[in-house]
Amino acid sequence: MDVRRIVFVIFPRFQVLDLTGPHEVFTQAERGAQAELVAQTERVVPGYRLEVVAPLRGPVTASGSLTVTADLGLDECVGPIDTLVVVGGPGRVEVCADRRLIGWLRAAAGRARQVAAVCSGAFLLAEAGLLDGRRAVTHWGSCAELARRYPAVTVQPDPIFVRDGAVWTSAGVTAGIDLALALVEQDRGAEASRTIARRLVMFVQRPGGQAQFSTQLAAQRPARGGLRQLQAWVVEHLADDLTVPVLAARAGMSERHFARVFSAQTGQTPAAYVEAARVEAARRRGGVRGDQPRTAPEQRR
């Protein structure tokens, strides 16, 4: 069986879910789901060998004080790599200034079939020149900074993940799981990805882009599922007529009842929510070009 080597790169103060989320997807593909996937696909599927690499072999403390043991140090990670996955986290600022690690990334990418970054791991790829002339995404709160610092990169702020040739980047934190599912689908097919997503109790492909999360999470989370779905729909249809009559009809309520329920459950009037979503979308588009302010306080990831 074809065994593909997946190498995760971590560093002090990395975001632990950037590692463990994608790592679990590949673990499910390799272990628990293996027999089921073979039965479903009726073909030989590639296996995965997972390695965690850090500047030095041994314990590495993540941003939340959890400790992960790196299998290998940079100098010990030699030979061909199938997929090189770079995580993000608050420590990426110091790591981007580490010439040894950035140089190693550049060289390792040359012996990898494909390269991926989770969340602010995109900054490490950009610092290594691996995103020059490519489209990329990172956490919504850091897209403008990525575009400003690396003008050779075309930053697309909304997608959950972006593939440009052999280079993949993903949005914030849990989007690394979406990215890993897409990588498994590439290797093993859509049914394999769906099987793992069912095991993890998550979307195999999330509806909407990451723009929905910043505006939606700024408001209170409605108890009504219909209002949560309406919030997501609004962010995906900002150019449409989003007046109270239209929204109330979509929610299946009278205008007066809808306005009262929406305000009570979100802490905002419908008009205020729509305006905030439109302003944020406009600022994000402008911010990525570098000519508008950021839409939210910068998150040092």
PDB file of C-alpha atoms in Angstrom:
ATOM      1  CA  MET A   1       0.000   0.000   0.000  1.00  0.00           C
ATOM      2  CA  ASP A   2       1.160   3.493  -0.824  1.00  0.00           C
ATOM      3  CA  VAL A   3       2.074   5.228   2.440  1.00  0.00           C
ATOM      4  CA  ARG A   4       2.198   9.007   2.326  1.00  0.00           C
ATOM      5  CA  ARG A   5       4.368  10.933   4.762  1.00  0.00           C
ATOM      6  CA  ILE A   6       2.578  13.859   6.396  1.00  0.00           C
ATOM      7  CA  VAL A   7       4.925  16.195   8.278  1.00  0.00           C
ATOM      8  CA  PHE A   8       3.479  18.749  10.718  1.00  0.00           C
ATOM      9  CA  VAL A   9       5.723  21.674  11.674  1.00  0.00           C
ATOM     10  CA  ILE A  10       5.216  23.146  15.153  1.00  0.00           C
ATOM     11  CA  PHE A  11       7.074  25.740  17.244  1.00  0.00           C
ATOM     12  CA  PRO A  12       6.866  27.281  20.736  1.00  0.00           C
ATOM     13  CA  ARG A  13       3.465  28.902  21.389  1.00  0.00           C
ATOM     14  CA  PHE A  14       1.771  27.259  18.437  1.00  0.00           C
ATOM     15  CA  GLN A  15      -2.031  26.933  18.379  1.00  0.00           C
ATOM     16  CA  VAL A  16      -2.651  23.385  19.539  1.00  0.00           C
ATOM     17  CA  LEU A  17      -5.876  22.851  17.559  1.00  0.00           C
ATOM     18  CA  ASP A  18      -4.032  23.816  14.365  1.00  0.00           C
ATOM     19  CA  LEU A  19      -2.096  20.593  14.905  1.00  0.00           C
ATOM     20  CA  THR A  20      -4.560  18.260  16.567  1.00  0.00           C
ATOM     21  CA  GLY A  21      -7.518  18.975  14.259  1.00  0.00           C
ATOM     22  CA  PRO A  22      -5.847  18.023  10.961  1.00  0.00           C
ATOM     23  CA  HIS A  23      -3.790  15.340  12.718  1.00  0.00           C
ATOM     24  CA  GLU A  24      -7.000  13.640  13.869  1.00  0.00           C
ATOM     25  CA  VAL A  25      -8.449  13.681  10.350  1.00  0.00           C
ATOM     26  CA  PHE A  26      -5.420  11.827   9.000  1.00  0.00           C
ATOM     27  CA  THR A  27      -5.442   9.512  12.024  1.00  0.00           C
ATOM     28  CA  GLN A  28      -9.075   8.614  11.328  1.00  0.00           C
ATOM     29  CA  ALA A  29      -8.201   8.003   7.693  1.00  0.00           C
ATOM     30  CA  GLU A  30      -5.285   5.755   8.601  1.00  0.00           C
ATOM     31  CA  ARG A  31      -6.701   3.810  11.537  1.00  0.00           C
ATOM     32  CA  GLY A  32     -10.348   3.670  12.494  1.00  0.00           C
ATOM     33  CA  ALA A  33     -11.758   4.373   9.044  1.00  0.00           C
ATOM     34  CA  GLN A  34      -9.340   2.207   7.068  1.00  0.00           C
ATOM     35  CA  ALA A  35     -11.438  -0.988   6.758  1.00  0.00           C
ATOM     36  CA  GLU A  36     -14.625   0.965   6.123  1.00  0.00           C
ATOM     37  CA  LEU A  37     -12.994   3.080   3.433  1.00  0.00           C
ATOM     38  CA  VAL A  38     -11.552   0.074   1.627  1.00  0.00           C
ATOM     39  CA  ALA A  39     -14.955  -1.646   1.697  1.00  0.00           C
ATOM     40  CA  GLN A  40     -16.687   1.439   0.342  1.00  0.00           C
ATOM     41  CA  THR A  41     -14.221   2.364  -2.364  1.00  0.00           C
ATOM     42  CA  GLU A  42     -13.304  -1.209  -3.348  1.00  0.00           C
ATOM     43  CA  ARG A  43      -9.847  -0.060  -4.215  1.00  0.00           C
ATOM     44  CA  VAL A  44      -6.477   0.247  -2.574  1.00  0.00           C
ATOM     45  CA  VAL A  45      -6.220   3.584  -0.819  1.00  0.00           C
ATOM     46  CA  PRO A  46      -3.039   5.344   0.320  1.00  0.00           C
ATOM     47  CA  GLY A  47      -2.025   5.111   3.955  1.00  0.00           C
ATOM     48  CA  TYR A  48      -0.551   7.925   6.027  1.00  0.00           C
ATOM     49  CA  ARG A  49       2.512   8.139   8.234  1.00  0.00           C
ATOM     50  CA  LEU A  50       2.323  11.170  10.522  1.00  0.00           C
ATOM     51  CA  GLU A  51       5.337  12.998  11.939  1.00  0.00           C
ATOM     52  CA  VAL A  52       5.579  16.110  14.105  1.00  0.00           C
ATOM     53  CA  VAL A  53       8.675  18.249  13.572  1.00  0.00           C
ATOM     54  CA  ALA A  54       9.926  21.198  15.627  1.00  0.00           C
ATOM     55  CA  PRO A  55      13.139  23.245  15.738  1.00  0.00           C
ATOM     56  CA  LEU A  56      14.374  20.648  18.256  1.00  0.00           C
ATOM     57  CA  ARG A  57      13.136  17.129  18.992  1.00  0.00           C
ATOM     58  CA  GLY A  58      11.222  16.765  22.254  1.00  0.00           C
ATOM     59  CA  PRO A  59       8.601  18.721  24.220  1.00  0.00           C
ATOM     60  CA  VAL A  60       7.146  21.902  22.697  1.00  0.00           C
ATOM     61  CA  THR A  61       4.765  24.093  24.697  1.00  0.00           C
ATOM     62  CA  ALA A  62       1.708  25.325  22.829  1.00  0.00           C
ATOM     63  CA  SER A  63      -0.026  28.666  23.401  1.00  0.00           C
ATOM     64  CA  GLY A  64      -2.429  27.123  25.916  1.00  0.00           C
ATOM     65  CA  SER A  65       0.431  25.605  27.967  1.00  0.00           C
ATOM     66  CA  LEU A  66      -0.189  22.092  26.649  1.00  0.00           C
ATOM     67  CA  THR A  67       2.990  20.243  25.759  1.00  0.00           C
ATOM     68  CA  VAL A  68       3.395  18.217  22.562  1.00  0.00           C
ATOM     69  CA  THR A  69       6.392  16.010  21.902  1.00  0.00           C
ATOM     70  CA  ALA A  70       7.996  16.545  18.503  1.00  0.00           C
ATOM     71  CA  ASP A  71       9.125  13.316  16.857  1.00  0.00           C
ATOM     72  CA  LEU A  72      12.013  14.991  15.046  1.00  0.00           C
ATOM     73  CA  GLY A  73      14.081  18.142  15.017  1.00  0.00           C
ATOM     74  CA  LEU A  74      14.502  20.062  11.779  1.00  0.00           C
ATOM     75  CA  ASP A  75      17.895  18.548  11.003  1.00  0.00           C
ATOM     76  CA  GLU A  76      16.522  15.037  11.535  1.00  0.00           C
ATOM     77  CA  CYS A  77      13.628  15.426   9.111  1.00  0.00           C
ATOM     78  CA  VAL A  78      15.204  14.338   5.842  1.00  0.00           C
ATOM     79  CA  GLY A  79      14.030  12.627   2.691  1.00  0.00           C
ATOM     80  CA  PRO A  80      10.896  12.988   0.565  1.00  0.00           C
ATOM     81  CA  ILE A  81       7.700  14.396   2.079  1.00  0.00           C
ATOM     82  CA  ASP A  82       4.229  13.957   0.672  1.00  0.00           C
ATOM     83  CA  THR A  83       2.477  16.810   2.520  1.00  0.00           C
ATOM     84  CA  LEU A  84       4.195  19.481   4.618  1.00  0.00           C
ATOM     85  CA  VAL A  85       1.708  21.099   7.028  1.00  0.00           C
ATOM     86  CA  VAL A  86       2.689  24.285   8.869  1.00  0.00           C
ATOM     87  CA  VAL A  87       0.580  25.267  11.872  1.00  0.00           C
ATOM     88  CA  GLY A  88      -0.056  28.772  13.227  1.00  0.00           C
ATOM     89  CA  GLY A  89      -0.295  30.421  16.611  1.00  0.00           C
ATOM     90  CA  PRO A  90       0.915  33.420  18.628  1.00  0.00           C
ATOM     91  CA  GLY A  91       4.515  32.238  18.363  1.00  0.00           C
ATOM     92  CA  ARG A  92       4.529  32.784  14.606  1.00  0.00           C
ATOM     93  CA  VAL A  93       5.869  36.325  15.084  1.00  0.00           C
ATOM     94  CA  GLU A  94       9.121  35.072  16.585  1.00  0.00           C
ATOM     95  CA  VAL A  95       9.282  32.117  14.214  1.00  0.00           C
ATOM     96  CA  CYS A  96       9.025  34.349  11.135  1.00  0.00           C
ATOM     97  CA  ALA A  97      12.265  35.975  12.308  1.00  0.00           C
ATOM     98  CA  ASP A  98      14.004  32.588  12.727  1.00  0.00           C
ATOM     99  CA  ARG A  99      16.130  32.378   9.591  1.00  0.00           C
ATOM    100  CA  ARG A 100      17.060  28.755  10.269  1.00  0.00           C
ATOM    101  CA  LEU A 101      13.460  27.564  10.425  1.00  0.00           C
ATOM    102  CA  ILE A 102      12.303  29.683   7.482  1.00  0.00           C
ATOM    103  CA  GLY A 103      15.203  28.424   5.391  1.00  0.00           C
ATOM    104  CA  TRP A 104      14.379  24.862   6.365  1.00  0.00           C
ATOM    105  CA  LEU A 105      10.754  25.374   5.310  1.00  0.00           C
ATOM    106  CA  ARG A 106      11.842  26.665   1.927  1.00  0.00           C
ATOM    107  CA  ALA A 107      14.106  23.652   1.391  1.00  0.00           C
ATOM    108  CA  ALA A 108      11.594  21.112   2.741  1.00  0.00           C
ATOM    109  CA  ALA A 109       8.890  22.452   0.434  1.00  0.00           C
ATOM    110  CA  GLY A 110      11.183  21.600  -2.460  1.00  0.00           C
ATOM    111  CA  ARG A 111      11.060  17.907  -1.532  1.00  0.00           C
ATOM    112  CA  ALA A 112       7.328  17.814  -0.769  1.00  0.00           C
ATOM    113  CA  ARG A 113       4.514  16.944  -3.175  1.00  0.00           C
ATOM    114  CA  GLN A 114       2.380  19.657  -1.627  1.00  0.00           C
ATOM    115  CA  VAL A 115       2.518  22.237   1.155  1.00  0.00           C
ATOM    116  CA  ALA A 116      -0.273  23.410   3.468  1.00  0.00           C
ATOM    117  CA  ALA A 117      -0.688  26.039   6.171  1.00  0.00           C
ATOM    118  CA  VAL A 118      -3.274  26.137   8.926  1.00  0.00           C
ATOM    119  CA  CYS A 119      -4.488  29.589  10.017  1.00  0.00           C
ATOM    120  CA  SER A 120      -1.570  31.985  10.639  1.00  0.00           C
ATOM    121  CA  GLY A 121       0.865  29.326   9.471  1.00  0.00           C
ATOM    122  CA  ALA A 122       0.369  31.170   6.169  1.00  0.00           C
ATOM    123  CA  PHE A 123       2.731  33.853   7.509  1.00  0.00           C
ATOM    124  CA  LEU A 124       5.541  31.289   7.711  1.00  0.00           C
ATOM    125  CA  LEU A 125       4.917  30.167   4.130  1.00  0.00           C
ATOM    126  CA  ALA A 126       4.833  33.793   2.982  1.00  0.00           C
ATOM    127  CA  GLU A 127       8.066  34.587   4.838  1.00  0.00           C
ATOM    128  CA  ALA A 128       9.690  31.631   3.064  1.00  0.00           C
ATOM    129  CA  GLY A 129       8.511  32.998  -0.295  1.00  0.00           C
ATOM    130  CA  LEU A 130       6.261  30.000  -0.882  1.00  0.00           C
ATOM    131  CA  LEU A 131       3.137  32.143  -1.397  1.00  0.00           C
ATOM    132  CA  ASP A 132       4.650  34.649  -3.842  1.00  0.00           C
ATOM    133  CA  GLY A 133       2.367  34.996  -6.844  1.00  0.00           C
ATOM    134  CA  ARG A 134      -0.245  32.745  -5.262  1.00  0.00           C
ATOM    135  CA  ARG A 135      -3.709  33.105  -3.770  1.00  0.00           C
ATOM    136  CA  ALA A 136      -3.961  32.439  -0.035  1.00  0.00           C
ATOM    137  CA  VAL A 137      -6.130  32.847   3.044  1.00  0.00           C
ATOM    138  CA  THR A 138      -5.533  33.038   6.780  1.00  0.00           C
ATOM    139  CA  HIS A 139      -7.600  33.860   9.859  1.00  0.00           C
ATOM    140  CA  TRP A 140     -10.102  36.640   9.037  1.00  0.00           C
ATOM    141  CA  GLY A 141      -8.539  38.882  11.688  1.00  0.00           C
ATOM    142  CA  SER A 142      -5.103  38.668  10.068  1.00  0.00           C
ATOM    143  CA  CYS A 143      -5.877  38.794   6.325  1.00  0.00           C
ATOM    144  CA  ALA A 144      -5.140  42.512   5.990  1.00  0.00           C
ATOM    145  CA  GLU A 145      -1.840  42.123   7.833  1.00  0.00           C
ATOM    146  CA  LEU A 146      -0.807  39.235   5.588  1.00  0.00           C
ATOM    147  CA  ALA A 147      -1.583  41.301   2.478  1.00  0.00           C
ATOM    148  CA  ARG A 148       0.198  44.351   3.849  1.00  0.00           C
ATOM    149  CA  ARG A 149       3.354  42.518   4.873  1.00  0.00           C
ATOM    150  CA  TYR A 150       3.566  40.309   1.769  1.00  0.00           C
ATOM    151  CA  PRO A 151       2.286  42.242  -1.264  1.00  0.00           C
ATOM    152  CA  ALA A 152       3.313  39.431  -3.628  1.00  0.00           C
ATOM    153  CA  VAL A 153       0.527  37.313  -2.102  1.00  0.00           C
ATOM    154  CA  THR A 154      -3.075  37.658  -3.297  1.00  0.00           C
ATOM    155  CA  VAL A 155      -5.044  37.344  -0.066  1.00  0.00           C
ATOM    156  CA  GLN A 156      -8.628  36.105  -0.357  1.00  0.00           C
ATOM    157  CA  PRO A 157     -10.239  36.790   3.016  1.00  0.00           C
ATOM    158  CA  ASP A 158     -13.463  34.787   2.825  1.00  0.00           C
ATOM    159  CA  PRO A 159     -12.773  31.144   1.801  1.00  0.00           C
ATOM    160  CA  ILE A 160     -12.431  28.438   4.436  1.00  0.00           C
ATOM    161  CA  PHE A 161      -9.398  27.223   2.506  1.00  0.00           C
ATOM    162  CA  VAL A 162      -7.643  28.048  -0.760  1.00  0.00           C
ATOM    163  CA  ARG A 163      -5.698  25.787  -3.085  1.00  0.00           C
ATOM    164  CA  ASP A 164      -3.286  27.330  -5.563  1.00  0.00           C
ATOM    165  CA  GLY A 165      -1.369  24.626  -7.359  1.00  0.00           C
ATOM    166  CA  ALA A 166       0.498  22.506  -4.832  1.00  0.00           C
ATOM    167  CA  VAL A 167       0.032  25.039  -2.020  1.00  0.00           C
ATOM    168  CA  TRP A 168      -2.967  25.020   0.328  1.00  0.00           C
ATOM    169  CA  THR A 169      -3.850  27.583   3.009  1.00  0.00           C
ATOM    170  CA  SER A 170      -6.769  27.647   5.431  1.00  0.00           C
ATOM    171  CA  ALA A 171      -8.677  30.145   7.533  1.00  0.00           C
ATOM    172  CA  GLY A 172      -8.687  30.215  11.312  1.00  0.00           C
ATOM    173  CA  VAL A 173      -8.091  27.285  13.663  1.00  0.00           C
ATOM    174  CA  THR A 174     -10.885  24.758  13.001  1.00  0.00           C
ATOM    175  CA  ALA A 175     -10.621  25.435   9.255  1.00  0.00           C
ATOM    176  CA  GLY A 176      -7.540  23.226   9.400  1.00  0.00           C
ATOM    177  CA  ILE A 177      -9.951  20.301   9.778  1.00  0.00           C
ATOM    178  CA  ASP A 178     -11.780  21.393   6.615  1.00  0.00           C
ATOM    179  CA  LEU A 179      -8.432  21.568   4.847  1.00  0.00           C
ATOM    180  CA  ALA A 180      -7.404  18.100   6.018  1.00  0.00           C
ATOM    181  CA  LEU A 181     -10.723  16.647   4.852  1.00  0.00           C
ATOM    182  CA  ALA A 182     -10.115  18.194   1.430  1.00  0.00           C
ATOM    183  CA  LEU A 183      -6.628  16.643   1.325  1.00  0.00           C
ATOM    184  CA  VAL A 184      -8.059  13.232   2.188  1.00  0.00           C
ATOM    185  CA  GLU A 185     -10.725  13.673  -0.479  1.00  0.00           C
ATOM    186  CA  GLN A 186      -7.994  14.426  -2.997  1.00  0.00           C
ATOM    187  CA  ASP A 187      -6.216  11.194  -2.075  1.00  0.00           C
ATOM    188  CA  ARG A 188      -9.133   8.866  -1.425  1.00  0.00           C
ATOM    189  CA  GLY A 189     -12.252  10.388  -2.925  1.00  0.00           C
ATOM    190  CA  ALA A 190     -15.362  12.180  -1.683  1.00  0.00           C
ATOM    191  CA  GLU A 191     -16.883   9.206   0.112  1.00  0.00           C
ATOM    192  CA  ALA A 192     -13.746   8.773   2.201  1.00  0.00           C
ATOM    193  CA  SER A 193     -13.898  12.402   3.274  1.00  0.00           C
ATOM    194  CA  ARG A 194     -17.603  12.102   4.090  1.00  0.00           C
ATOM    195  CA  THR A 195     -16.982   8.997   6.181  1.00  0.00           C
ATOM    196  CA  ILE A 196     -14.392  10.766   8.306  1.00  0.00           C
ATOM    197  CA  ALA A 197     -16.553  13.885   8.629  1.00  0.00           C
ATOM    198  CA  ARG A 198     -19.413  11.722   9.920  1.00  0.00           C
ATOM    199  CA  ARG A 199     -17.095  10.138  12.461  1.00  0.00           C
ATOM    200  CA  LEU A 200     -16.013  13.589  13.641  1.00  0.00           C
ATOM    201  CA  VAL A 201     -19.626  14.849  13.606  1.00  0.00           C
ATOM    202  CA  MET A 202     -18.918  17.833  11.381  1.00  0.00           C
ATOM    203  CA  PHE A 203     -19.629  19.283   7.959  1.00  0.00           C
ATOM    204  CA  VAL A 204     -17.687  17.688   5.153  1.00  0.00           C
ATOM    205  CA  GLN A 205     -17.946  21.114   3.506  1.00  0.00           C
ATOM    206  CA  ARG A 206     -19.062  24.059   5.598  1.00  0.00           C
ATOM    207  CA  PRO A 207     -21.786  26.304   4.157  1.00  0.00           C
ATOM    208  CA  GLY A 208     -20.503  29.804   3.489  1.00  0.00           C
ATOM    209  CA  GLY A 209     -17.104  31.366   3.989  1.00  0.00           C
ATOM    210  CA  GLN A 210     -15.342  32.602   7.092  1.00  0.00           C
ATOM    211  CA  ALA A 211     -16.846  36.103   6.721  1.00  0.00           C
ATOM    212  CA  GLN A 212     -20.017  34.801   8.349  1.00  0.00           C
ATOM    213  CA  PHE A 213     -18.235  34.015  11.607  1.00  0.00           C
ATOM    214  CA  SER A 214     -16.864  37.419  12.584  1.00  0.00           C
ATOM    215  CA  THR A 215     -20.189  39.259  12.177  1.00  0.00           C
ATOM    216  CA  GLN A 216     -22.321  36.435  13.540  1.00  0.00           C
ATOM    217  CA  LEU A 217     -20.191  35.911  16.619  1.00  0.00           C
ATOM    218  CA  ALA A 218     -20.153  39.623  17.407  1.00  0.00           C
ATOM    219  CA  ALA A 219     -23.887  39.351  18.069  1.00  0.00           C
ATOM    220  CA  GLN A 220     -25.529  37.178  20.680  1.00  0.00           C
ATOM    221  CA  ARG A 221     -26.209  33.663  19.455  1.00  0.00           C
ATOM    222  CA  PRO A 222     -29.962  33.244  18.913  1.00  0.00           C
ATOM    223  CA  ALA A 223     -31.668  30.335  20.629  1.00  0.00           C
ATOM    224  CA  ARG A 224     -33.807  29.829  17.538  1.00  0.00           C
ATOM    225  CA  GLY A 225     -32.087  27.741  14.870  1.00  0.00           C
ATOM    226  CA  GLY A 226     -34.017  29.581  12.173  1.00  0.00           C
ATOM    227  CA  LEU A 227     -32.506  32.912  13.214  1.00  0.00           C
ATOM    228  CA  ARG A 228     -28.985  31.429  13.219  1.00  0.00           C
ATOM    229  CA  GLN A 229     -29.550  30.218   9.674  1.00  0.00           C
ATOM    230  CA  LEU A 230     -30.922  33.624   8.725  1.00  0.00           C
ATOM    231  CA  GLN A 231     -27.800  35.335  10.081  1.00  0.00           C
ATOM    232  CA  ALA A 232     -25.595  33.130   7.905  1.00  0.00           C
ATOM    233  CA  TRP A 233     -27.854  33.765   4.891  1.00  0.00           C
ATOM    234  CA  VAL A 234     -27.622  37.550   5.399  1.00  0.00           C
ATOM    235  CA  VAL A 235     -23.814  37.478   5.273  1.00  0.00           C
ATOM    236  CA  GLU A 236     -23.955  35.515   2.010  1.00  0.00           C
ATOM    237  CA  HIS A 237     -26.477  37.946   0.405  1.00  0.00           C
ATOM    238  CA  LEU A 238     -25.273  41.384   1.449  1.00  0.00           C
ATOM    239  CA  ALA A 239     -26.069  42.929  -1.944  1.00  0.00           C
ATOM    240  CA  ASP A 240     -29.711  41.828  -1.775  1.00  0.00           C
ATOM    241  CA  ASP A 241     -32.728  43.595  -0.313  1.00  0.00           C
ATOM    242  CA  LEU A 242     -32.349  42.915   3.415  1.00  0.00           C
ATOM    243  CA  THR A 243     -35.136  45.045   4.800  1.00  0.00           C
ATOM    244  CA  VAL A 244     -37.277  43.823   7.684  1.00  0.00           C
ATOM    245  CA  PRO A 245     -40.172  42.729   5.413  1.00  0.00           C
ATOM    246  CA  VAL A 246     -37.816  40.530   3.385  1.00  0.00           C
ATOM    247  CA  LEU A 247     -36.098  39.047   6.423  1.00  0.00           C
ATOM    248  CA  ALA A 248     -39.360  38.503   8.273  1.00  0.00           C
ATOM    249  CA  ALA A 249     -40.825  36.670   5.290  1.00  0.00           C
ATOM    250  CA  ARG A 250     -37.741  34.458   5.053  1.00  0.00           C
ATOM    251  CA  ALA A 251     -38.008  33.708   8.770  1.00  0.00           C
ATOM    252  CA  GLY A 252     -41.705  32.936   8.429  1.00  0.00           C
ATOM    253  CA  MET A 253     -42.811  35.628  10.916  1.00  0.00           C
ATOM    254  CA  SER A 254     -44.794  38.831  10.892  1.00  0.00           C
ATOM    255  CA  GLU A 255     -42.621  41.945  10.602  1.00  0.00           C
ATOM    256  CA  ARG A 256     -43.372  43.171  14.118  1.00  0.00           C
ATOM    257  CA  HIS A 257     -42.821  39.747  15.713  1.00  0.00           C
ATOM    258  CA  PHE A 258     -39.630  39.169  13.744  1.00  0.00           C
ATOM    259  CA  ALA A 259     -38.143  42.536  14.720  1.00  0.00           C
ATOM    260  CA  ARG A 260     -38.957  41.933  18.386  1.00  0.00           C
ATOM    261  CA  VAL A 261     -37.619  38.362  18.461  1.00  0.00           C
ATOM    262  CA  PHE A 262     -34.458  39.183  16.488  1.00  0.00           C
ATOM    263  CA  SER A 263     -33.575  42.094  18.777  1.00  0.00           C
ATOM    264  CA  ALA A 264     -34.279  40.083  21.924  1.00  0.00           C
ATOM    265  CA  GLN A 265     -32.168  37.125  20.847  1.00  0.00           C
ATOM    266  CA  THR A 266     -29.215  38.883  19.194  1.00  0.00           C
ATOM    267  CA  GLY A 267     -29.005  42.146  21.112  1.00  0.00           C
ATOM    268  CA  GLN A 268     -29.209  44.068  17.805  1.00  0.00           C
ATOM    269  CA  THR A 269     -32.000  45.281  15.594  1.00  0.00           C
ATOM    270  CA  PRO A 270     -32.180  43.617  12.173  1.00  0.00           C
ATOM    271  CA  ALA A 271     -31.080  46.875  10.545  1.00  0.00           C
ATOM    272  CA  ALA A 272     -28.057  47.185  12.858  1.00  0.00           C
ATOM    273  CA  TYR A 273     -27.019  43.603  12.150  1.00  0.00           C
ATOM    274  CA  VAL A 274     -27.271  44.059   8.383  1.00  0.00           C
ATOM    275  CA  GLU A 275     -25.369  47.349   8.521  1.00  0.00           C
ATOM    276  CA  ALA A 276     -22.584  45.806  10.617  1.00  0.00           C
ATOM    277  CA  ALA A 277     -22.274  42.897   8.201  1.00  0.00           C
ATOM    278  CA  ARG A 278     -22.079  45.201   5.178  1.00  0.00           C
ATOM    279  CA  VAL A 279     -19.568  47.562   6.789  1.00  0.00           C
ATOM    280  CA  GLU A 280     -17.372  44.659   7.836  1.00  0.00           C
ATOM    281  CA  ALA A 281     -17.441  43.143   4.356  1.00  0.00           C
ATOM    282  CA  ALA A 282     -16.535  46.493   2.777  1.00  0.00           C
ATOM    283  CA  ARG A 283     -13.720  47.113   5.224  1.00  0.00           C
ATOM    284  CA  ARG A 284     -12.357  43.622   4.726  1.00  0.00           C
ATOM    285  CA  ARG A 285     -12.221  44.112   0.973  1.00  0.00           C
ATOM    286  CA  GLY A 286     -10.547  47.481   1.385  1.00  0.00           C
ATOM    287  CA  GLY A 287      -8.235  46.303   4.148  1.00  0.00           C
ATOM    288  CA  VAL A 288      -6.851  43.491   2.046  1.00  0.00           C
ATOM    289  CA  ARG A 289      -5.896  46.090  -0.549  1.00  0.00           C
ATOM    290  CA  GLY A 290      -4.204  48.055   2.204  1.00  0.00           C
ATOM    291  CA  ASP A 291      -6.320  51.205   1.780  1.00  0.00           C
ATOM    292  CA  GLN A 292      -8.849  50.759   4.603  1.00  0.00           C
ATOM    293  CA  PRO A 293      -8.594  50.058   8.332  1.00  0.00           C
ATOM    294  CA  ARG A 294      -8.999  46.576   9.722  1.00  0.00           C
ATOM    295  CA  THR A 295     -12.481  45.376  10.619  1.00  0.00           C
ATOM    296  CA  ALA A 296     -11.553  44.043  14.043  1.00  0.00           C
ATOM    297  CA  PRO A 297      -8.716  44.452  16.530  1.00  0.00           C
ATOM    298  CA  GLU A 298      -5.738  42.540  15.237  1.00  0.00           C
ATOM    299  CA  GLN A 299      -5.393  39.117  16.766  1.00  0.00           C
ATOM    300  CA  ARG A 300      -1.781  38.247  17.356  1.00  0.00           C
ATOM    301  CA  ARG A 301      -1.871  34.747  15.986  1.00  0.00           C
TER     302      ARG A 301
END
